[in-house]
Coordinates of C-alpha atoms in Angstrom, one line a residue:
Chain A
M367 CA 75.1 17.4 25.8
H368 CA 76.3 14.6 23.6
P369 CA 73.4 12.6 22.0
L370 CA 74.4 9.4 23.7
Y371 CA 74.3 10.9 27.2
G372 CA 71.6 9.0 29.2
T373 CA 69.3 8.5 26.2
T374 CA 69.5 4.7 26.0
A375 CA 69.8 2.0 28.7
V376 CA 70.3 -1.7 29.3
A377 CA 67.0 -3.0 30.4
G378 CA 67.7 -6.7 30.7
I379 CA 70.6 -9.1 31.0
G380 CA 71.2 -12.8 30.5
L381 CA 74.2 -15.0 31.0
R382 CA 74.9 -18.6 30.5
Q383 CA 78.4 -19.7 31.4
Y384 CA 80.1 -23.1 31.4
K385 CA 83.6 -24.6 31.6
R386 CA 85.3 -24.6 28.3
G387 CA 84.1 -27.6 26.3
A388 CA 81.3 -28.3 28.7
S389 CA 78.4 -26.4 27.2
P390 CA 75.2 -28.5 27.2
L391 CA 74.1 -26.8 23.9
P392 CA 75.7 -25.7 20.7
E393 CA 76.7 -22.1 20.5
Q394 CA 73.5 -20.8 18.9
G395 CA 71.4 -22.7 21.4
V396 CA 73.3 -21.1 24.4
L397 CA 73.0 -17.7 22.8
V398 CA 69.2 -18.1 22.3
E399 CA 69.0 -19.0 26.0
A400 CA 70.9 -15.9 27.1
I401 CA 68.8 -13.7 24.9
L402 CA 65.6 -15.1 26.3
A403 CA 66.9 -14.6 29.8
A404 CA 67.7 -11.0 29.0
C405 CA 64.2 -10.4 27.7
A406 CA 62.6 -12.2 30.6
D407 CA 64.7 -10.1 33.0
A408 CA 63.3 -7.0 31.5
G409 CA 59.7 -8.4 31.1
F410 CA 60.0 -7.9 27.3
D411 CA 58.6 -10.0 24.5
P412 CA 61.6 -11.5 22.7
A413 CA 59.7 -11.4 19.4
E414 CA 59.8 -7.6 19.7
V415 CA 63.6 -7.5 19.5
D416 CA 64.4 -5.9 16.2
G417 CA 68.1 -5.4 16.3
F418 CA 71.3 -7.2 17.2
V419 CA 74.9 -6.1 17.7
S420 CA 78.1 -8.2 18.4
Y421 CA 81.8 -7.9 18.1
G422 CA 85.0 -9.9 17.9
D423 CA 84.0 -12.0 14.8
D424 CA 81.1 -13.6 16.6
K425 CA 79.8 -16.3 14.3
N426 CA 76.1 -16.0 15.0
E427 CA 74.5 -14.0 12.3
P428 CA 71.4 -12.5 13.8
V429 CA 69.1 -13.5 10.9
R430 CA 69.7 -17.1 11.9
L431 CA 68.4 -16.4 15.4
M432 CA 64.9 -15.3 14.2
P433 CA 63.2 -18.7 14.1
A434 CA 64.2 -19.6 17.7
L435 CA 63.4 -16.1 19.0
G436 CA 60.2 -15.7 17.0
T437 CA 61.5 -12.4 15.8
R438 CA 58.9 -10.5 13.9
E439 CA 61.2 -8.2 11.9
L440 CA 64.9 -7.7 11.8
K441 CA 65.8 -4.0 11.3
W442 CA 69.4 -3.8 12.5
S443 CA 72.2 -6.4 12.5
S444 CA 75.8 -5.2 12.8
V445 CA 79.2 -5.9 14.4
V446 CA 82.1 -3.9 15.6
W447 CA 85.1 -4.7 13.4
G448 CA 88.1 -6.5 15.0
G449 CA 89.1 -10.0 15.9
G450 CA 89.9 -9.3 19.6
G451 CA 87.7 -8.1 22.4
G452 CA 88.4 -4.4 21.6
G453 CA 84.8 -3.9 20.5
V454 CA 82.9 -5.1 23.5
A455 CA 82.0 -1.6 24.8
G456 CA 81.6 -0.2 21.3
A457 CA 78.8 -2.7 20.7
F458 CA 76.7 -0.8 23.2
G459 CA 77.4 2.4 21.3
L460 CA 76.3 0.8 18.1
A461 CA 73.1 -0.5 19.6
A462 CA 72.4 3.1 20.9
A463 CA 73.1 4.5 17.5
A464 CA 70.5 2.2 16.0
I465 CA 67.9 3.2 18.6
L466 CA 68.6 6.9 18.6
S467 CA 68.5 7.1 14.8
G468 CA 65.2 5.3 14.7
Q469 CA 66.6 2.3 12.8
A470 CA 65.6 -0.1 15.5
S471 CA 64.0 0.1 18.9
A472 CA 65.0 -2.9 20.9
V473 CA 68.5 -4.1 20.3
I474 CA 70.3 -7.2 21.8
V475 CA 74.0 -6.8 22.3
F476 CA 75.6 -10.2 22.6
R477 CA 78.6 -12.5 22.4
A478 CA 78.6 -16.3 22.3
L479 CA 81.4 -18.7 22.4
V480 CA 81.2 -22.5 22.6
E481 CA 84.4 -24.3 21.8
G482 CA 82.6 -27.3 20.4
S483 CA 80.9 -25.1 17.8
S484 CA 83.6 -22.5 16.8
G485 CA 86.9 -23.8 18.3
R486 CA 89.3 -22.0 20.5
L487 CA 88.9 -18.3 20.9
S488 CA 92.6 -17.6 21.0
A489 CA 93.0 -19.5 17.6
A490 CA 90.1 -17.5 16.1
V491 CA 91.5 -14.2 17.2
M492 CA 94.9 -15.1 15.8
A493 CA 93.3 -16.3 12.5
H494 CA 92.0 -12.7 12.2
H495 CA 95.5 -11.3 12.6
L496 CA 98.2 -13.8 11.6
N497 CA 100.5 -13.1 8.8
D498 CA 103.9 -14.4 7.7
H499 CA 105.8 -11.7 9.6
M500 CA 104.3 -13.1 12.8
L501 CA 104.5 -16.8 11.9
A502 CA 108.2 -16.5 11.1
A503 CA 108.9 -14.9 14.4
G504 CA 107.0 -17.6 16.3
I505 CA 104.3 -15.1 17.3
V506 CA 101.1 -17.0 17.0
A507 CA 99.0 -16.3 20.1
P508 CA 97.5 -13.3 21.8
A509 CA 99.6 -14.0 24.9
Q510 CA 102.8 -13.5 23.0
V511 CA 101.6 -10.4 21.2
C512 CA 100.7 -8.8 24.6
A513 CA 103.8 -10.1 26.3
I514 CA 106.1 -8.2 24.0
R515 CA 104.2 -5.0 24.8
A516 CA 104.2 -5.8 28.5
N517 CA 108.0 -6.2 28.6
R518 CA 108.3 -2.7 27.0
M519 CA 105.9 -1.2 29.6
Y520 CA 107.8 -2.8 32.4
E521 CA 111.4 -2.4 31.2
H522 CA 111.3 0.9 29.2
H523 CA 108.5 2.8 31.0
G524 CA 109.4 1.6 34.5
V525 CA 106.1 0.1 35.5
P526 CA 106.9 -2.4 38.3
A527 CA 105.9 -5.8 37.2
S528 CA 104.5 -6.5 40.7
V529 CA 101.4 -4.4 39.9
A530 CA 100.1 -7.2 37.7
E531 CA 99.9 -9.5 40.6
E532 CA 97.8 -6.9 42.6
L533 CA 95.3 -6.8 39.7
V534 CA 95.1 -10.6 39.4
R535 CA 94.6 -11.0 43.1
A536 CA 91.8 -8.4 43.1
S537 CA 90.0 -10.3 40.3
Y538 CA 90.3 -13.6 42.1
Y539 CA 89.2 -12.1 45.4
H540 CA 86.0 -10.9 43.8
G541 CA 85.5 -14.0 41.8
S542 CA 85.8 -16.2 44.8
R543 CA 82.9 -14.4 46.4
N544 CA 80.7 -14.4 43.3
P545 CA 78.4 -17.4 42.9
E546 CA 78.3 -16.9 39.1
A547 CA 82.1 -16.9 38.8
V548 CA 84.4 -19.8 37.8
A549 CA 86.5 -19.0 40.8
Y550 CA 83.6 -19.1 43.3
G551 CA 84.5 -20.6 46.6
S552 CA 88.1 -21.2 45.8
E553 CA 90.9 -19.6 47.9
F554 CA 93.4 -17.8 45.7
D555 CA 96.9 -19.1 46.4
L556 CA 99.5 -16.5 45.8
E557 CA 102.4 -18.9 45.8
E558 CA 100.6 -21.0 43.2
M559 CA 100.3 -18.0 41.0
R560 CA 104.0 -17.0 41.4
N561 CA 105.1 -20.5 40.7
S562 CA 102.7 -21.2 37.8
R563 CA 104.3 -22.1 34.5
W564 CA 105.6 -19.6 32.1
I565 CA 103.5 -19.0 29.0
A566 CA 105.4 -16.2 27.3
E567 CA 107.6 -14.0 29.5
P568 CA 106.6 -11.9 31.4
F569 CA 103.4 -13.9 31.6
R570 CA 102.8 -16.9 33.7
L571 CA 99.6 -18.9 33.5
F572 CA 97.8 -16.7 36.1
D573 CA 98.6 -13.6 34.0
C574 CA 96.3 -15.0 31.3
S575 CA 92.6 -15.1 31.0
R576 CA 91.2 -18.6 30.3
E577 CA 88.3 -19.3 28.0
N578 CA 84.8 -20.4 28.9
D579 CA 81.8 -21.6 27.0
G580 CA 78.7 -19.5 27.1
A581 CA 76.9 -16.4 26.0
A582 CA 75.6 -13.2 27.4
A583 CA 73.0 -10.9 26.1
F584 CA 71.8 -7.3 26.9
L585 CA 68.6 -5.8 25.9
M586 CA 69.0 -2.1 25.0
V587 CA 66.1 0.3 24.5
S588 CA 65.6 4.0 24.8
A589 CA 66.0 5.4 28.3
E590 CA 62.3 6.4 28.4
R591 CA 61.2 2.9 27.4
A592 CA 63.6 1.3 29.9
R593 CA 61.9 3.2 32.8
D594 CA 58.7 1.3 31.9
L595 CA 60.3 -2.1 32.1
K596 CA 60.7 -4.4 35.0
R597 CA 64.2 -3.7 36.1
P598 CA 66.1 -0.5 37.0
P599 CA 67.8 0.9 33.9
A600 CA 71.6 1.0 33.5
Y601 CA 71.9 4.1 31.4
L602 CA 74.6 4.5 28.8
L603 CA 76.2 7.8 29.4
G604 CA 78.9 7.6 26.7
C605 CA 80.8 5.3 24.5
A606 CA 83.9 5.7 22.3
N607 CA 85.4 3.2 19.8
G608 CA 88.4 3.5 17.5
A609 CA 92.1 4.1 17.1
E610 CA 94.3 7.2 16.7
K611 CA 97.1 7.7 14.2
G612 CA 100.1 5.8 15.3
W613 CA 98.1 3.0 16.8
G614 CA 96.5 0.0 15.1
D615 CA 97.4 -2.9 12.9
L616 CA 100.9 -1.7 12.3
L617 CA 103.2 -4.8 12.6
E618 CA 104.6 -3.4 15.8
N619 CA 105.3 0.0 14.3
D620 CA 103.0 2.0 16.5
D621 CA 104.2 5.4 17.7
E622 CA 106.9 4.8 20.3
A623 CA 104.9 6.7 23.0
L624 CA 101.8 4.6 22.3
Y625 CA 103.4 1.2 21.8
A626 CA 103.2 0.1 25.4
T627 CA 99.8 1.5 26.0
A628 CA 96.5 -0.4 25.6
G629 CA 95.3 1.9 22.8
F630 CA 92.8 3.8 24.9
R631 CA 94.2 7.3 25.1
P632 CA 91.9 8.7 22.4
I633 CA 89.0 6.6 23.7
A634 CA 89.3 7.9 27.2
R635 CA 89.8 11.5 25.9
R636 CA 86.6 11.4 24.0
L637 CA 84.6 9.4 26.6
Y638 CA 85.4 12.0 29.3
A639 CA 84.9 15.0 27.0
E640 CA 81.5 13.7 25.8
T641 CA 80.2 12.8 29.2
G642 CA 81.7 15.7 31.2
L643 CA 83.0 13.1 33.6
S644 CA 86.6 12.4 34.8
P645 CA 88.3 9.4 36.3
A646 CA 87.4 10.9 39.8
D647 CA 83.7 10.5 38.9
I648 CA 84.0 6.8 38.1
D649 CA 82.8 4.7 41.1
V650 CA 83.7 1.2 39.8
V651 CA 85.6 -0.2 36.8
Q652 CA 84.9 -3.4 34.9
L653 CA 88.2 -3.9 33.2
Y654 CA 88.8 -6.3 30.3
E655 CA 92.0 -8.1 31.3
N656 CA 93.0 -10.5 28.5
F657 CA 96.4 -10.4 30.2
S658 CA 97.5 -8.8 33.5
A659 CA 99.8 -6.1 32.0
Q660 CA 97.2 -5.0 29.5
G661 CA 94.7 -4.5 32.3
V662 CA 97.2 -2.3 34.1
A663 CA 97.9 -0.4 30.8
S664 CA 94.2 0.1 30.4
L665 CA 93.9 1.7 33.8
I666 CA 96.8 4.0 33.0
D667 CA 95.2 5.0 29.6
H668 CA 91.9 5.7 31.3
G669 CA 93.6 8.2 33.6
F670 CA 93.4 6.3 36.9
C671 CA 97.1 6.4 37.4
T672 CA 100.3 7.1 35.5
Y673 CA 103.6 5.3 34.8
E674 CA 105.0 7.1 37.8
N675 CA 102.3 6.4 40.4
V676 CA 100.9 3.1 39.2
A677 CA 102.2 1.2 42.2
E678 CA 100.4 3.5 44.6
V679 CA 97.0 3.0 42.8
V680 CA 97.1 -0.5 41.6
R681 CA 97.2 -2.1 45.0
F682 CA 95.1 -5.1 46.0
D683 CA 93.5 -3.2 49.0
N684 CA 92.7 -0.3 46.7
L685 CA 91.1 -2.5 44.0
I686 CA 88.6 -4.5 46.1
A687 CA 85.0 -3.7 47.1
P688 CA 83.7 -2.4 49.4
T689 CA 86.6 -0.5 50.8
G690 CA 89.0 0.2 47.9
K691 CA 88.9 3.6 46.2
L692 CA 89.2 2.1 42.7
P693 CA 87.2 -1.1 42.8
V694 CA 87.9 -3.1 39.7
N695 CA 86.3 -6.3 38.3
T696 CA 83.9 -6.8 41.2
G697 CA 82.5 -9.9 39.5
G698 CA 86.0 -11.4 39.1
G699 CA 86.7 -10.1 35.7
N700 CA 87.9 -12.3 32.8
F701 CA 90.4 -14.0 35.1
A702 CA 88.1 -15.2 37.7
Q703 CA 84.4 -14.5 36.8
G704 CA 84.8 -16.2 33.4
F705 CA 85.9 -15.3 29.9
I706 CA 83.4 -15.3 27.1
H707 CA 85.4 -12.8 25.1
G708 CA 85.0 -10.2 27.8
I709 CA 81.2 -10.0 27.7
G710 CA 81.1 -10.9 31.4
T711 CA 82.6 -7.6 32.3
A712 CA 79.6 -5.8 30.8
Y713 CA 77.3 -8.2 32.7
E714 CA 78.9 -7.2 36.0
A715 CA 78.7 -3.5 35.1
V716 CA 74.9 -3.8 35.0
K717 CA 74.7 -6.0 38.1
Q718 CA 76.8 -3.6 40.1
L719 CA 74.7 -0.6 39.1
R720 CA 71.5 -2.4 40.0
G721 CA 73.0 -3.2 43.4
E722 CA 73.0 -7.0 42.6
S723 CA 76.7 -7.6 42.5
A724 CA 78.2 -10.2 44.8
N725 CA 80.7 -7.6 45.8
P726 CA 78.7 -4.4 46.0
V727 CA 80.4 -1.0 45.9
P728 CA 78.4 1.2 48.3
G729 CA 76.6 4.0 46.6
A730 CA 78.0 3.2 43.2
R731 CA 76.4 5.4 40.5
T732 CA 78.8 5.2 37.6
C733 CA 80.7 2.3 36.1
L734 CA 83.4 2.4 33.4
L735 CA 83.4 -0.6 31.1
A736 CA 86.9 -0.7 29.5
G737 CA 87.0 -3.0 26.5
G738 CA 89.7 -5.4 25.3
P739 CA 93.1 -3.7 25.7
G740 CA 95.8 -3.8 23.1
A741 CA 93.5 -4.6 20.2
P742 CA 94.0 -2.5 17.0
T743 CA 90.5 -1.0 17.6
V744 CA 89.4 -0.5 21.2
S745 CA 86.4 0.9 23.0
S746 CA 85.0 1.9 26.3
A747 CA 81.7 3.0 27.8
I748 CA 80.3 4.6 30.9
F749 CA 77.1 3.4 32.4
A750 CA 75.1 4.8 35.4
N751 CA 72.1 4.0 37.4
E752 CA 71.0 7.6 37.4
I753 CA 71.7 10.4 35.0
P754 CA 74.1 12.8 36.8
Chain B
M661 CA 98.5 -16.3 4.4
D662 CA 101.0 -16.4 1.5
A663 CA 102.2 -12.8 1.5
N664 CA 104.2 -12.7 -1.7
D665 CA 101.5 -10.8 -3.7
G666 CA 100.9 -8.0 -1.1
A667 CA 102.5 -4.6 -0.8
D668 CA 105.4 -6.2 1.1
A669 CA 106.3 -8.6 -1.7
P670 CA 109.7 -6.9 -2.4
Y671 CA 110.5 -7.6 1.3
W672 CA 109.9 -11.3 0.9
N673 CA 111.6 -11.4 -2.5
G674 CA 114.6 -9.6 -0.9
L675 CA 114.9 -12.1 1.9
A676 CA 114.8 -14.9 -0.6
E677 CA 117.7 -13.3 -2.4
G678 CA 119.7 -12.7 0.8
R679 CA 119.0 -9.0 1.2
L680 CA 116.9 -6.9 3.6
M681 CA 114.8 -4.6 1.4
L682 CA 112.6 -1.9 3.0
P683 CA 110.2 0.6 1.6
R684 CA 110.6 4.4 1.6
C685 CA 108.3 7.1 0.2
G686 CA 109.6 8.5 -3.1
G687 CA 107.9 11.8 -2.3
C688 CA 108.8 12.7 1.3
G689 CA 111.4 10.1 2.1
D690 CA 109.6 8.6 5.1
W691 CA 110.2 5.0 5.8
L692 CA 106.9 3.1 5.5
W693 CA 106.1 -0.1 7.5
P694 CA 103.8 -2.0 7.2
A695 CA 104.3 -1.7 3.5
V696 CA 101.7 0.4 1.8
S697 CA 100.7 1.4 -1.8
R698 CA 100.5 5.1 -0.9
C699 CA 102.2 7.3 1.6
G700 CA 99.4 8.6 3.9
P701 CA 101.2 11.8 5.1
C702 CA 102.3 13.1 1.7
G703 CA 100.1 11.3 -0.8
S704 CA 102.9 10.0 -3.0
E705 CA 102.3 6.6 -4.7
T706 CA 106.0 6.2 -5.5
I707 CA 107.4 3.6 -3.2
E708 CA 111.2 3.0 -3.3
W709 CA 112.6 -0.3 -2.0
V710 CA 116.1 0.3 -0.4
E711 CA 118.5 -2.3 0.9
R712 CA 119.4 -1.9 4.6
S713 CA 122.1 -3.7 6.5
M714 CA 120.9 -6.3 9.0
R715 CA 121.9 -4.3 12.1
A716 CA 119.3 -3.3 14.7
T717 CA 118.5 -2.7 18.3
I718 CA 116.1 -4.6 20.5
F719 CA 112.8 -2.7 20.9
S720 CA 111.1 -5.4 22.9
W721 CA 111.0 -9.2 23.3
T722 CA 109.2 -12.2 24.8
R723 CA 110.5 -15.7 25.6
T724 CA 107.9 -18.4 24.8
W725 CA 107.6 -21.5 26.9
H726 CA 104.2 -22.8 25.9
R727 CA 103.8 -25.0 22.9
F728 CA 101.4 -22.9 20.7
G729 CA 100.1 -24.3 17.5
F730 CA 102.3 -23.3 14.4
T731 CA 105.5 -23.2 16.5
E732 CA 106.2 -26.9 16.3
S733 CA 109.4 -26.4 14.4
L734 CA 110.9 -24.2 17.1
D735 CA 112.7 -25.6 20.2
L736 CA 111.2 -24.3 23.5
P737 CA 111.8 -21.8 24.9
F738 CA 112.5 -19.4 22.0
V739 CA 112.8 -15.7 22.0
S740 CA 110.8 -13.5 19.6
I741 CA 111.8 -9.8 19.3
V742 CA 110.8 -6.5 17.8
A743 CA 114.0 -5.1 16.2
T744 CA 114.5 -1.5 15.3
V745 CA 116.5 -1.6 12.1
D746 CA 119.4 0.8 12.0
D747 CA 119.3 3.8 9.7
C748 CA 115.6 3.7 9.0
G749 CA 113.7 3.1 12.3
I750 CA 111.5 0.4 10.9
R751 CA 110.6 -2.3 13.4
L752 CA 110.6 -5.9 12.3
L753 CA 109.4 -9.0 14.1
G754 CA 112.0 -11.7 14.2
R755 CA 113.7 -14.3 16.4
L756 CA 116.8 -13.9 18.6
D757 CA 119.3 -16.6 19.2
D758 CA 119.0 -17.5 22.9
P759 CA 121.7 -20.1 23.7
D760 CA 122.2 -19.1 27.3
Q761 CA 118.7 -17.8 28.1
V762 CA 120.1 -14.4 29.1
D763 CA 117.3 -11.9 29.1
P764 CA 117.5 -9.5 26.2
A765 CA 117.8 -5.8 27.0
I766 CA 115.8 -3.1 25.3
G767 CA 118.3 -1.0 23.2
E768 CA 120.8 -3.8 22.9
A769 CA 122.6 -3.9 19.5
I770 CA 122.0 -7.0 17.4
A771 CA 123.0 -8.3 14.0
G772 CA 120.9 -10.5 11.7
R773 CA 121.3 -13.3 9.2
I774 CA 118.6 -14.6 7.0
G775 CA 117.0 -17.9 8.1
A776 CA 113.6 -19.5 7.9
T777 CA 110.9 -20.7 10.1
R778 CA 109.0 -23.9 9.1
V779 CA 105.3 -23.5 9.6
E780 CA 103.0 -26.3 8.4
G781 CA 105.4 -27.5 5.8
R782 CA 106.3 -24.1 4.5
D783 CA 109.7 -22.3 5.1
I784 CA 109.0 -18.7 5.8
P785 CA 112.1 -16.5 5.4
T786 CA 112.9 -14.4 8.4
I787 CA 115.8 -12.6 10.1
I788 CA 117.5 -14.5 13.0
W789 CA 119.2 -12.0 15.2
S790 CA 122.2 -12.4 17.5
R791 CA 123.8 -10.1 20.0
G792 CA 126.9 -8.1 19.2

């Protein structure tokens, strides 16, 4: 069995989320609140946290959190490389690596984003990637980068563009029923989506995630220790992070067969091989959708459907809890739950496995967390509420 | 973000001189893009820069309608493309003339001329592509 399989767990979660620009506290303050909430959730003394992991160029260096948290000793602080959200799931693998190798024992995985402190996320992501080739082509935003790939997937690989709408509707359906979601209580208007303004073809406004202020934190400990804490553990069964040859930061020169993917083929391959699971064993998916088409590409990469049968699988009825066979983004996802660089998808993964989701999937035991699609480095993880 | 001291400097210098120059491995002959100092597959560190004609096919595209920062010099909407350069297979980012807003088609033949995009007071050379 792979060393990651069921040996660590998320024992506590905390989320603070606000409208973009509306955070009552600066970024570090919101993050501290989220970490304290995660520790309180687990019944764990925050001063005992000895490790921190983040991703996506988070600006909050863990050593600076020590005074507010009362941290006794910092033993592990690390990030997953990459400017986009590709590293969100990989961050849990990094935390597990620290715990399993004895370099830390209680690790917080976090992401914080407050516009007033660190500006717009889209600008920060692009600052990580921009070069003169892109600037001269007028390609300056994640939406455009993903739009070019989306057009290739639709036009060359024959994926019907209508599937994007199915995914967006499912996210909003779940979000409208989740009290913690930005879309809570609002009826989704299909015509409004279809008539929303173009951003970069094929994306209209509703194909794009929209940023929130906030932070989320997850307390990870060994599986054994998690069982002694207050809440039911969400075990990490597996995690994979990286990129294969022919994919990456290649100025659009990825292998032709990989170009329109979301970059997850090697990630899914490893994740399933190392856990002994297959797509059929996944009860619910939390899917990072920066843009609608990339969410669809991610589902294809993870083996839930193919270019050929995508329209049969990515259907609104099939994607919603409790009746769909492939419930996706049961909290509302980045589109409708909220977008703090994707960390909300991990939050819903744990809620779902604890039976606390606003849109529960009956009997759900396993949850796939698919990280930010289309990034040069991507990652995914599988969590479970029991070790199969 | 000034790129003229990177591995792709001969590309930018070529555009400034009115030519499209692209890199090929001196060992195995593979075209290499993004520009690199060493050919990963064969290990050669001899990189040859070769002139290519500005003829290509459309690999993919997007038409931008939203006014993103850094695009202030471009009229909306504008079309950005990935172009596969003939006789080498290297894909370049560029812009496509879009006078009638006819959607580009993947595989469509295009021809380029050297132009520039003004970004924050700096003219960055680029290839502007047209159909036919």
